[in-house]
Amino acid sequence: MSNEVEEIKKRLDIVEVIGAYVPLVRGGGANMKARCPFHQEKTPSFYISKDRQMWHCFGCGEGGDVFTFVMKMDGLDFRDALHQLAEKAGVKLPEFKPEEASERRRLLDALSLSQKFFAALLAEAPQAAHAREYVKRRGLAPETVEAFGLGYAPAEWDGLMRALTKRGIKPIDIEKAGMAVRNERGGHYDRFRDRLMFPIRDVNGQVTGFTGRVLQPDAKEAKYVNTPQTAIYDKSLALYGIELARQSIRETDLAVVVEGNVDVISCHEAGFTNTVAASGTALTVEQLRLISRFTRNIAIAFDADSAGAKAARRGLDLALAEGFDVRVITLPEGAGKDPDDCIRKDPEIWRGAVAGAVHFMDYLIASLTAHQDLDDPTVKKNLGQELLSEISKLPDAILKMHWLQRVGSLLNMPETVLMEEMARSGGDKPASQYASRPVASSQSPVDGAGSTAHSPLSTIHSPAPDRDHLLARIFLAILFVKPELASSVVFDLPAETLPEGDLRGLYTAAVAGYTQTGKFLPPDFEGQVGAAASAAGALARELLLLGERDYAALPTRDAETELRSIAGSLRESWRKKRLSALLRRMTEAERANDHVLVRSIEQEVREIMLPPQ
Ligand SMILES: [Zn+2]
């Protein structure tokens, strides 16, 4: 397998792979940085080295190669990450028997085959004529049908079951994938029958579930049937259309969120490709996290009069608390009941509605104050309470002030009174965006380290190391990126003068690597992949990226001066420690009247006291 791993690493650029998940900014040279997707931070401390094809976050200490990133980001095991990246890189993996595949892989295979089966039927099967007719009536172009992978589930009890078992898929896996239902006799039948099928795909385009729409207008069954919760489908995680919208969301720096799958398809067909749908009524934290990989701006269209409006507002509250800029799209009078309707009337109306989306607070103020007498004290009081409770949820102190001023002038009240009221009602959460985040559980305890990340002293994520540790870290970091200096400085710094432990071990290994291969790195460093990387490998990677971040641009002369000065300090510190240990032993030896030992210690002390050459 290691040949394939190497081939994948060669073909994929880590900067591109990670760039598909998080917005990147230049980090000096060929390096990039980003706000870490694994902990909350305001300033980027997540570094990617293009040369080394590695990443490291100096805020939370996570790091690795392209495999570790995908595993962590998408919650995959190594095998699944390998599959995903192999596909991306166009590397063919050796076949392995289906029963050896992980359950996740087996279910994904079952779903992928189901999608192909449904799509093939929709394309030309005689029994799907009414489905094709429906698609045509909706005005969906063949390219759209293809892009969204639409299909047709036949009006049979075992159409899919037969097709999949013929391909070697076990009935139990078809059931676990949510595509079949078990009957009382232990047999299985198709969950979806005579329906237009919308595959739901994850951000990487893998089918994780389906929505099936009924085709007979007089059918007694539910209009829509969804895949139930399975090991791989969780509707609170799914965002319909995200795999097609991600690029556009990043480019436009905006995610347009609509209610239905059909709305998404209409939007994409009309060229509004930054559109997705949440498959519930309220956006979840997980969905927001997914969107935040691409943008911090959301414009949401929801039917304010619908029963789901209250739930939708919960999602918006969450988005605000997560630090998103949230806007609300309102369709003008007579423009249709939903985006699909509106676009079919005139795409330009929809374009205008998206462009004219108002900030959620503005929307709230407008909807709460409509047809209200703002001079009526009771109205004023209720309105004030509702708006203040909303403002208190904002994560940002400046935003809070902004909206307090707005509400103040609206209600004709001094802001100070409103602030007092907000504090009194206990609604005012701490202004720190971290403290008020509802999803703080996954947060790193050293959050905010990113804000001072430019000093190497801020890169600590383990219990405060002493000065010698920090100096040794910097020494290694510089040498890793300036290996040409190794021959002249390692002589200055015997391994024993480094603090005992990982750093000394790494230094010894790197010196050994240097003598063996000419590279100042542990000899086995480059062969380490993904989760297989050892602790020493992880430390090497961290210091390598520290070097890339802070010292790669340093002129070699200055780097050498720095290395010599650090080596001097470490030697000096080592001498002092050694000396005080010897003096302690000497006192003991004198107390014991051991003159031979005293003399030998004296000799050692003299040697150490000699100034270094
Ligand atoms: Zn981090």
Coordinates of N, CA and C in Angstrom, one line a residue, residues 364-558:
L364 N -35.4 41.5 11.8 CA -36.1 41.2 13.0 C -36.8 42.5 13.5
I365 N -36.1 43.6 13.5 CA -36.6 44.9 13.9 C -37.8 45.3 13.0
A366 N -37.6 45.1 11.7 CA -38.7 45.4 10.7 C -39.9 44.5 11.0
S367 N -39.7 43.2 11.2 CA -40.9 42.4 11.4 C -41.6 42.6 12.7
L368 N -40.8 42.9 13.7 CA -41.4 43.1 15.1 C -42.1 44.5 15.2
T369 N -41.6 45.4 14.4 CA -42.2 46.8 14.6 C -43.3 47.1 13.6
A370 N -43.5 46.1 12.6 CA -44.5 46.4 11.6 C -45.9 46.5 12.3
H371 N -46.6 47.5 11.9 CA -48.0 47.8 12.4 C -48.0 47.9 14.0
Q372 N -47.0 48.4 14.6 CA -47.0 48.6 16.0 C -46.9 50.1 16.4
D373 N -47.5 50.5 17.5 CA -47.4 51.9 17.9 C -46.2 52.0 18.9
L374 N -45.1 52.5 18.3 CA -43.9 52.5 19.1 C -44.0 53.5 20.3
D375 N -45.0 54.3 20.4 CA -45.2 55.3 21.5 C -45.9 54.6 22.7
D376 N -46.5 53.5 22.4 CA -47.2 52.8 23.5 C -46.2 52.1 24.4
P377 N -46.2 52.5 25.7 CA -45.2 52.0 26.6 C -45.1 50.4 26.7
T378 N -46.2 49.7 26.6 CA -46.2 48.3 26.7 C -45.5 47.7 25.5
V379 N -45.9 48.2 24.3 CA -45.3 47.8 23.1 C -43.8 48.0 23.1
K380 N -43.4 49.2 23.6 CA -42.0 49.6 23.8 C -41.2 48.6 24.6
K381 N -41.9 48.2 25.7 CA -41.2 47.3 26.7 C -41.0 46.0 26.1
N382 N -42.1 45.4 25.5 CA -42.0 44.1 24.9 C -41.0 44.0 23.8
L383 N -41.0 45.0 23.0 CA -40.1 45.1 21.8 C -38.7 45.2 22.3
G384 N -38.5 46.1 23.3 CA -37.1 46.3 23.8 C -36.6 44.9 24.4
Q385 N -37.4 44.2 25.1 CA -37.0 42.9 25.7 C -36.6 41.9 24.6
E386 N -37.4 41.8 23.6 CA -37.2 40.9 22.6 C -35.9 41.2 21.8
L387 N -35.7 42.5 21.5 CA -34.5 42.9 20.7 C -33.3 42.7 21.5
L388 N -33.4 43.1 22.8 CA -32.2 43.1 23.7 C -31.7 41.6 23.8
S389 N -32.7 40.7 24.0 CA -32.3 39.3 24.1 C -31.6 38.8 22.9
E390 N -32.0 39.3 21.7 CA -31.3 38.9 20.5 C -29.9 39.5 20.4
I391 N -29.8 40.8 20.8 CA -28.5 41.5 20.7 C -27.5 40.8 21.7
S392 N -28.0 40.4 22.8 CA -27.1 39.8 23.8 C -26.5 38.6 23.3
K393 N -27.0 38.0 22.2 CA -26.5 36.7 21.7 C -25.3 37.0 20.7
L394 N -25.2 38.2 20.3 CA -24.1 38.5 19.3 C -22.8 38.3 20.0
P395 N -21.8 37.7 19.2 CA -20.6 37.3 19.9 C -19.6 38.5 19.9
D396 N -19.9 39.6 19.2 CA -18.9 40.7 19.1 C -19.4 41.9 19.7
A397 N -18.5 42.5 20.6 CA -18.9 43.7 21.4 C -19.3 44.9 20.5
I398 N -18.5 45.0 19.4 CA -18.8 46.2 18.5 C -20.1 46.0 17.8
L399 N -20.4 44.8 17.4 CA -21.7 44.6 16.8 C -22.8 44.9 17.8
K400 N -22.6 44.4 19.0 CA -23.6 44.7 20.1 C -23.9 46.1 20.2
M401 N -22.8 46.9 20.3 CA -23.0 48.4 20.4 C -23.8 49.0 19.2
H402 N -23.4 48.5 18.0 CA -24.1 49.0 16.8 C -25.6 48.8 16.9
W403 N -26.0 47.6 17.3 CA -27.4 47.3 17.3 C -28.1 47.9 18.5
L404 N -27.4 48.1 19.6 CA -28.0 48.8 20.7 C -28.3 50.2 20.4
Q405 N -27.4 50.9 19.6 CA -27.6 52.2 19.1 C -28.9 52.3 18.2
R406 N -29.0 51.3 17.4 CA -30.1 51.3 16.5 C -31.4 51.1 17.2
V407 N -31.4 50.2 18.2 CA -32.7 50.0 18.9 C -32.9 51.2 19.8
G408 N -31.9 51.8 20.3 CA -32.0 53.0 21.1 C -32.7 54.1 20.4
S409 N -32.3 54.4 19.1 CA -32.9 55.5 18.4 C -34.3 55.1 17.9
L410 N -34.5 53.8 17.7 CA -35.8 53.4 17.3 C -36.8 53.6 18.4
L411 N -36.4 53.2 19.6 CA -37.4 53.3 20.7 C -37.3 54.7 21.4
N412 N -36.3 55.5 20.9 CA -36.1 56.8 21.5 C -35.7 56.6 23.0
M413 N -34.7 55.9 23.2 CA -34.2 55.6 24.6 C -32.7 55.7 24.6
P414 N -32.1 56.2 25.7 CA -30.6 56.3 25.7 C -30.0 54.9 25.7
E415 N -28.9 54.7 25.0 CA -28.3 53.3 25.0 C -27.9 52.8 26.4
T416 N -27.5 53.8 27.3 CA -27.1 53.4 28.6 C -28.2 52.7 29.3
V417 N -29.4 53.1 29.1 CA -30.6 52.5 29.8 C -30.7 51.1 29.2
L418 N -30.6 51.0 27.9 CA -30.7 49.6 27.3 C -29.6 48.7 27.8
M419 N -28.4 49.2 27.9 CA -27.3 48.4 28.4 C -27.5 47.9 29.8
E420 N -28.0 48.8 30.6 CA -28.3 48.4 32.0 C -29.4 47.3 32.0
E421 N -30.4 47.5 31.2 CA -31.5 46.6 31.1 C -31.0 45.2 30.6
M422 N -30.1 45.2 29.7 CA -29.6 44.0 29.1 C -28.7 43.3 30.2
A423 N -28.0 44.0 31.0 CA -27.1 43.4 32.0 C -28.1 42.9 33.1
R424 N -29.1 43.7 33.5 CA -30.0 43.3 34.6 C -30.7 42.0 34.3
S425 N -31.2 41.9 33.0 CA -31.9 40.7 32.7 C -31.0 39.5 32.5
G426 N -29.7 39.8 32.7 CA -28.8 38.6 32.6 C -28.5 38.1 31.2
G427 N -29.1 38.9 30.3 CA -28.9 38.4 28.9 C -27.6 38.7 28.3
D428 N -26.8 39.6 29.0 CA -25.6 40.0 28.3 C -24.5 39.0 28.6
K429 N -24.2 38.2 27.5 CA -23.1 37.2 27.7 C -21.8 38.0 27.6
P430 N -20.7 37.3 28.0 CA -19.4 38.0 27.9 C -19.2 38.3 26.4
A431 N -18.5 39.4 26.3 CA -18.3 39.9 24.9 C -17.3 39.0 24.2
S432 N -16.5 38.3 24.9 CA -15.5 37.5 24.2 C -16.3 36.4 23.3
Q433 N -15.8 36.3 22.1 CA -16.6 35.4 21.2 C -16.4 34.0 21.6
Y434 N -15.3 33.7 22.3 CA -15.1 32.3 22.7 C -16.0 32.0 23.9
A435 N -16.1 32.9 24.8 CA -16.9 32.6 26.0 C -18.3 32.4 25.7
S436 N -18.8 33.0 24.6 CA -20.3 32.9 24.4 C -20.6 31.8 23.4
R437 N -19.6 31.1 22.8 CA -19.9 30.1 21.8 C -20.6 29.0 22.4
P438 N -21.7 28.6 21.8 CA -22.5 27.4 22.3 C -21.7 26.1 22.1
V439 N -20.8 26.1 21.3 CA -20.1 24.8 20.9 C -18.7 24.8 21.5
A440 N -18.6 25.3 22.7 CA -17.3 25.4 23.3 C -16.6 24.1 23.7
S441 N -17.4 23.0 23.6 CA -16.9 21.8 24.2 C -15.7 21.3 23.4
S442 N -15.6 21.5 22.1 CA -14.5 21.0 21.4 C -13.3 22.0 21.3
Q443 N -13.4 23.0 22.1 CA -12.4 24.1 22.1 C -11.1 23.7 22.7
S444 N -10.1 24.2 22.2 CA -8.8 24.0 22.8 C -8.6 24.9 24.1
P445 N -8.0 24.3 25.1 CA -7.9 25.1 26.3 C -6.9 26.3 26.1
V446 N -6.1 26.3 25.1 CA -5.1 27.4 24.9 C -5.7 28.3 23.8
D447 N -7.0 28.4 23.7 CA -7.6 29.2 22.7 C -7.0 30.6 22.7
G448 N -6.9 31.2 21.5 CA -6.4 32.5 21.5 C -4.9 32.6 21.3
A449 N -4.3 31.5 21.4 CA -2.8 31.5 21.3 C -2.5 32.1 19.9
G450 N -3.4 31.9 18.9 CA -3.2 32.4 17.6 C -3.0 33.9 17.5
S451 N -3.5 34.6 18.5 CA -3.5 36.1 18.4 C -2.1 36.6 18.6
T452 N -1.2 35.8 19.2 CA 0.2 36.3 19.4 C 1.1 35.3 18.7
A453 N 0.6 34.7 17.7 CA 1.3 33.6 17.1 C 2.6 34.0 16.4
H454 N 2.9 35.3 16.3 CA 4.1 35.6 15.6 C 5.4 35.5 16.4
S455 N 5.3 35.4 17.7 CA 6.4 35.2 18.5 C 6.6 33.7 18.7
P456 N 7.8 33.2 18.5 CA 8.0 31.7 18.7 C 7.7 31.3 20.1
L457 N 7.7 32.3 21.0 CA 7.5 31.9 22.4 C 6.0 31.6 22.6
S458 N 5.2 31.9 21.6 CA 3.7 31.7 21.8 C 3.3 30.3 21.3
T459 N 4.3 29.5 20.8 CA 3.9 28.3 20.2 C 3.8 27.1 21.2
I460 N 3.6 27.5 22.4 CA 3.6 26.4 23.4 C 2.2 25.8 23.5
H461 N 2.1 24.5 23.4 CA 0.8 23.9 23.7 C 0.9 22.9 24.8
S462 N 2.1 22.7 25.3 CA 2.2 21.7 26.4 C 2.5 22.6 27.6
P463 N 2.4 22.0 28.8 CA 2.7 22.8 30.0 C 4.0 23.6 29.9
A464 N 3.9 24.9 30.2 CA 5.0 25.9 30.0 C 6.4 25.3 30.1
P465 N 7.1 25.1 28.9 CA 8.4 24.6 29.0 C 9.3 25.7 29.5
D466 N 10.5 25.4 30.1 CA 11.4 26.4 30.5 C 12.2 27.0 29.3
R467 N 13.0 28.0 29.7 CA 13.7 28.7 28.7 C 14.6 27.8 27.8
D468 N 15.2 26.8 28.5 CA 16.1 25.9 27.7 C 15.3 25.2 26.6
H469 N 14.1 24.7 27.0 CA 13.2 24.0 26.1 C 12.9 24.9 24.9
L470 N 12.5 26.2 25.2 CA 12.2 27.1 24.1 C 13.4 27.3 23.2
L471 N 14.6 27.5 23.8 CA 15.8 27.7 23.0 C 16.1 26.5 22.1
A472 N 15.9 25.3 22.7 CA 16.2 24.1 22.0 C 15.2 24.0 20.8
R473 N 14.0 24.3 21.1 CA 13.0 24.2 20.0 C 13.4 25.1 18.8
I474 N 13.8 26.4 19.2 CA 14.1 27.3 18.1 C 15.4 26.8 17.4
F475 N 16.3 26.3 18.1 CA 17.6 25.8 17.5 C 17.2 24.8 16.5
L476 N 16.4 23.8 16.9 CA 16.0 22.7 15.9 C 15.2 23.3 14.8
A477 N 14.3 24.2 15.1 CA 13.4 24.8 14.0 C 14.3 25.5 12.9
I478 N 15.3 26.2 13.4 CA 16.2 26.9 12.4 C 17.0 25.9 11.6
L479 N 17.5 24.9 12.3 CA 18.4 23.9 11.6 C 17.5 23.1 10.6
F480 N 16.3 22.9 10.9 CA 15.5 22.1 10.0 C 15.3 22.8 8.7
V481 N 15.2 24.2 8.7 CA 15.0 24.9 7.5 C 16.3 25.4 6.9
K482 N 17.4 25.4 7.7 CA 18.7 25.8 7.2 C 19.7 24.7 7.5
P483 N 19.4 23.5 6.9 CA 20.3 22.3 7.2 C 21.7 22.5 6.7
E484 N 21.9 23.5 5.8 CA 23.3 23.7 5.4 C 24.2 24.2 6.5
L485 N 23.6 24.7 7.6 CA 24.3 25.2 8.7 C 24.7 24.1 9.7
A486 N 24.1 22.9 9.5 CA 24.3 21.8 10.5 C 25.8 21.5 10.7
S487 N 26.5 21.4 9.6 CA 27.9 21.0 9.8 C 28.7 21.9 10.6
S488 N 28.4 23.2 10.6 CA 29.2 24.2 11.3 C 28.7 24.4 12.8
V489 N 27.4 24.1 13.1 CA 26.9 24.4 14.4 C 26.7 23.2 15.3
V490 N 26.4 22.0 14.7 CA 26.1 20.9 15.6 C 27.4 20.5 16.5
F491 N 28.5 20.9 16.0 CA 29.7 20.6 16.7 C 29.8 21.4 18.0
D492 N 29.2 22.6 17.9 CA 29.1 23.6 19.0 C 28.2 23.1 20.1
L493 N 27.3 22.2 19.8 CA 26.2 21.8 20.8 C 26.1 20.3 20.9
P494 N 26.9 19.8 21.9 CA 26.7 18.3 22.1 C 25.3 18.0 22.6
A495 N 24.8 16.8 22.2 CA 23.4 16.5 22.6 C 23.1 16.6 24.0
E496 N 24.1 16.3 24.9 CA 23.8 16.3 26.3 C 23.5 17.7 26.8
T497 N 23.9 18.8 26.1 CA 23.6 20.1 26.6 C 22.1 20.5 26.3
L498 N 21.4 19.7 25.5 CA 20.0 20.0 25.3 C 19.2 19.4 26.5
P499 N 18.1 20.0 26.8 CA 17.3 19.4 27.9 C 16.9 18.0 27.6
E500 N 16.9 17.2 28.7 CA 16.7 15.8 28.5 C 15.3 15.6 28.0
G501 N 15.0 14.5 27.2 CA 13.7 14.2 26.8 C 13.5 14.2 25.3
D502 N 12.3 14.6 24.8 CA 12.0 14.5 23.4 C 12.9 15.4 22.5
L503 N 13.2 16.6 23.0 CA 14.0 17.5 22.2 C 15.4 16.9 22.0
R504 N 16.0 16.4 23.1 CA 17.3 15.9 22.9 C 17.3 14.6 22.0
G505 N 16.2 13.8 22.2 CA 16.1 12.6 21.3 C 16.0 13.0 19.8
L506 N 15.2 14.0 19.6 CA 15.0 14.5 18.2 C 16.3 15.0 17.6
Y507 N 17.0 15.8 18.5 CA 18.3 16.3 18.0 C 19.3 15.2 17.7
T508 N 19.4 14.2 18.5 CA 20.3 13.1 18.3 C 19.9 12.4 17.0
A509 N 18.6 12.2 16.8 CA 18.1 11.5 15.6 C 18.4 12.3 14.4
A510 N 18.2 13.6 14.5 CA 18.5 14.5 13.3 C 20.0 14.5 12.9
V511 N 20.8 14.5 14.0 CA 22.2 14.5 13.7 C 22.6 13.2 13.0
A512 N 22.0 12.1 13.5 CA 22.3 10.8 12.9 C 21.8 10.8 11.5
G513 N 20.6 11.4 11.3 CA 20.1 11.5 9.9 C 21.0 12.2 9.0
Y514 N 21.6 13.3 9.6 CA 22.5 14.2 8.8 C 23.7 13.4 8.3
T515 N 24.3 12.6 9.3 CA 25.5 11.8 8.9 C 25.1 10.7 7.9
Q516 N 23.9 10.2 8.0 CA 23.6 9.1 7.1 C 23.1 9.6 5.7
T517 N 22.3 10.6 5.7 CA 21.6 11.0 4.5 C 21.9 12.4 4.0
G518 N 22.6 13.2 4.8 CA 22.9 14.5 4.5 C 21.7 15.5 4.7
K519 N 20.6 14.9 5.2 CA 19.4 15.8 5.6 C 19.4 15.9 7.1
F520 N 19.2 17.1 7.6 CA 19.1 17.3 9.0 C 17.7 17.0 9.5
L521 N 17.4 15.7 9.5 CA 16.0 15.2 10.0 C 16.2 13.8 10.5
P522 N 15.3 13.3 11.3 CA 15.4 11.9 11.7 C 15.4 11.0 10.5
P523 N 16.2 10.0 10.5 CA 16.4 9.2 9.2 C 15.0 8.6 8.7
D524 N 14.1 8.3 9.7 CA 12.9 7.7 9.2 C 11.7 8.7 9.0
F525 N 12.1 10.0 9.1 CA 11.0 11.0 9.1 C 10.2 11.0 7.9
E526 N 10.8 11.0 6.7 CA 10.0 11.1 5.5 C 9.1 10.0 5.1
G527 N 9.4 8.8 5.7 CA 8.6 7.6 5.4 C 7.3 7.6 6.2
Q528 N 7.1 8.5 7.2 CA 6.0 8.4 8.1 C 4.7 9.0 7.5
V529 N 3.6 8.3 7.6 CA 2.4 8.7 6.9 C 1.3 8.8 7.9
G530 N 0.5 9.8 7.8 CA -0.8 9.9 8.5 C -0.6 9.6 10.0
A531 N -1.6 8.8 10.5 CA -1.6 8.5 11.9 C -0.5 7.6 12.3
A532 N 0.3 7.0 11.3 CA 1.4 6.2 11.7 C 2.6 6.9 12.2
A533 N 2.5 8.3 12.1 CA 3.6 9.1 12.5 C 3.9 8.9 14.0
S534 N 5.1 8.8 14.4 CA 5.4 8.6 15.8 C 5.4 9.9 16.5
A535 N 5.5 9.9 17.9 CA 5.5 11.1 18.6 C 6.7 12.0 18.2
A536 N 7.9 11.3 18.1 CA 9.0 12.1 17.7 C 8.8 12.7 16.3
G537 N 8.2 11.9 15.4 CA 7.9 12.4 14.1 C 7.0 13.7 14.2
A538 N 6.0 13.6 15.1 CA 5.1 14.8 15.2 C 5.8 16.0 15.7
L539 N 6.8 15.8 16.7 CA 7.5 16.9 17.2 C 8.4 17.5 16.0
A540 N 9.0 16.6 15.2 CA 9.8 17.1 14.1 C 9.0 17.9 13.2
R541 N 7.8 17.4 12.9 CA 6.9 18.1 12.0 C 6.6 19.5 12.5
E542 N 6.2 19.5 13.8 CA 5.9 20.8 14.4 C 7.0 21.8 14.3
L543 N 8.2 21.4 14.6 CA 9.4 22.3 14.6 C 9.8 22.7 13.2
L544 N 9.6 21.7 12.3 CA 9.8 22.0 10.9 C 8.9 23.1 10.4
L545 N 7.7 23.1 10.8 CA 6.7 24.1 10.3 C 7.0 25.4 11.1
L546 N 7.4 25.3 12.3 CA 7.8 26.5 13.1 C 8.9 27.2 12.3
G547 N 9.9 26.4 11.9 CA 11.0 26.9 11.1 C 10.6 27.6 9.9
E548 N 9.7 26.9 9.2 CA 9.2 27.4 7.9 C 8.5 28.8 8.1
R549 N 7.7 28.8 9.2 CA 6.9 30.0 9.5 C 7.8 31.2 9.9
D550 N 8.7 30.9 10.8 CA 9.4 32.1 11.4 C 10.9 32.3 10.9
Y551 N 11.5 31.2 10.4 CA 12.9 31.4 10.1 C 13.3 31.1 8.7
A552 N 12.4 30.7 7.8 CA 12.8 30.3 6.4 C 13.3 31.5 5.7
A553 N 12.8 32.7 6.0 CA 13.2 33.9 5.3 C 14.4 34.6 5.9
L554 N 14.9 34.0 7.0 CA 16.0 34.7 7.7 C 17.3 34.4 6.8
P555 N 18.1 35.5 6.5 CA 19.3 35.3 5.8 C 20.2 34.3 6.5
T556 N 20.9 33.4 5.8 CA 21.7 32.4 6.4 C 22.7 32.9 7.4
R557 N 23.3 34.1 7.1 CA 24.2 34.7 8.1 C 23.6 34.9 9.4
D558 N 22.4 35.5 9.4 CA 21.7 35.8 10.6 C 21.3 34.5 11.3

